[in-house]
């Protein structure tokens, strides 16, 4: 049996990320997800958007009381790092705005949670060198933003370089790459079809597990001894999301169909089966802070 570490990361944000101001998933999806964690006796890291933590503080307390790590996921689900692809209506922060935003986000989470977060994830895995440097200054232990599907090179947790976050270097911060199946060919202009997300929901746990096996074989062939699979999910995937146009304020948004496909009961069943499949393969479930503490400087 393989031995590998698994980070189950949840990005705790408004429904469909930046697409709506509602928090039905955070309110109603979170308790269901926590039940599945409890059933499998595993812990994970829950990265809260500052605005969402303020809006639904009970969710932060619920997650903390269940024994999981509370992390941060930006102030408003804005683009804090480098965009990989453009998003309608969402513009990247200016460089001088990055640190103050992350600082405010950190303070809000600390106020609501009672503990200062040490783990971070950028919305949409749009990380950057400025984000890593700001997190280092703010005393963070880890950032789980590196998308393997996009940058391809880093296959295990590493200390990033202060001049280029995608390269190993001297920061104390640990960067935890999010796995993608690099063993398959891509036909997407950004390589997104190799990413893990949202296959468990748009396809199935069984389908995602074939990519897990393919990834484990890929890193073994690359001669990497430490195998770490970082996953990302969202509470709104475990509550039915409306398909088609969503109207609020002064207009309506129409998220791409795959973004909201199968949210609710099906996603919950598949998540449960995914945890069973991972445990059968020898997974050791860890929080982001634990993975960071196990990552020595090269
Ligand atoms: Zn997010």
mmCIF file of C-alpha atoms and ligand atoms in Angstrom, residues 10-14 16-18 47 49 73-74 77 121-125 232-234 236, ligand 1:
data_model
loop_
_atom_site.group_PDB
_atom_site.id
_atom_site.type_symbol
_atom_site.label_atom_id
_atom_site.label_comp_id
_atom_site.label_asym_id
_atom_site.label_seq_id
_atom_site.Cartn_x
_atom_site.Cartn_y
_atom_site.Cartn_z
ATOM 1 C CA UNK A 10 -12.314 23.886 2.091
ATOM 2 C CA UNK A 11 -12.588 27.427 0.736
ATOM 3 C CA UNK A 12 -15.291 29.004 2.907
ATOM 4 C CA UNK A 13 -16.852 31.694 0.739
ATOM 5 C CA UNK A 14 -20.154 32.989 -0.634
ATOM 6 C CA UNK A 16 -20.298 30.037 -6.245
ATOM 7 C CA UNK A 17 -17.261 32.044 -5.121
ATOM 8 C CA UNK A 18 -17.327 35.580 -6.481
ATOM 9 C CA UNK A 47 -10.002 28.751 4.661
ATOM 10 C CA UNK A 49 -13.099 34.664 3.320
ATOM 11 C CA UNK A 73 -9.062 32.904 1.876
ATOM 12 C CA UNK A 74 -8.819 36.704 1.191
ATOM 13 C CA UNK A 77 -12.732 36.607 -2.691
ATOM 14 C CA UNK A 121 -5.235 29.959 0.087
ATOM 15 C CA UNK A 122 -5.720 32.439 -2.754
ATOM 16 C CA UNK A 123 -9.111 32.535 -4.496
ATOM 17 C CA UNK A 124 -8.994 30.354 -7.669
ATOM 18 C CA UNK A 125 -5.392 29.388 -6.851
ATOM 19 C CA UNK A 232 -9.837 22.048 -2.638
ATOM 20 C CA UNK A 233 -13.609 22.061 -2.130
ATOM 21 C CA UNK A 234 -16.287 24.628 -1.198
ATOM 22 C CA UNK A 236 -21.662 25.596 -1.573
HETATM 23 ZN ZN1 LIG B 1 -12.505 30.467 -3.390
#
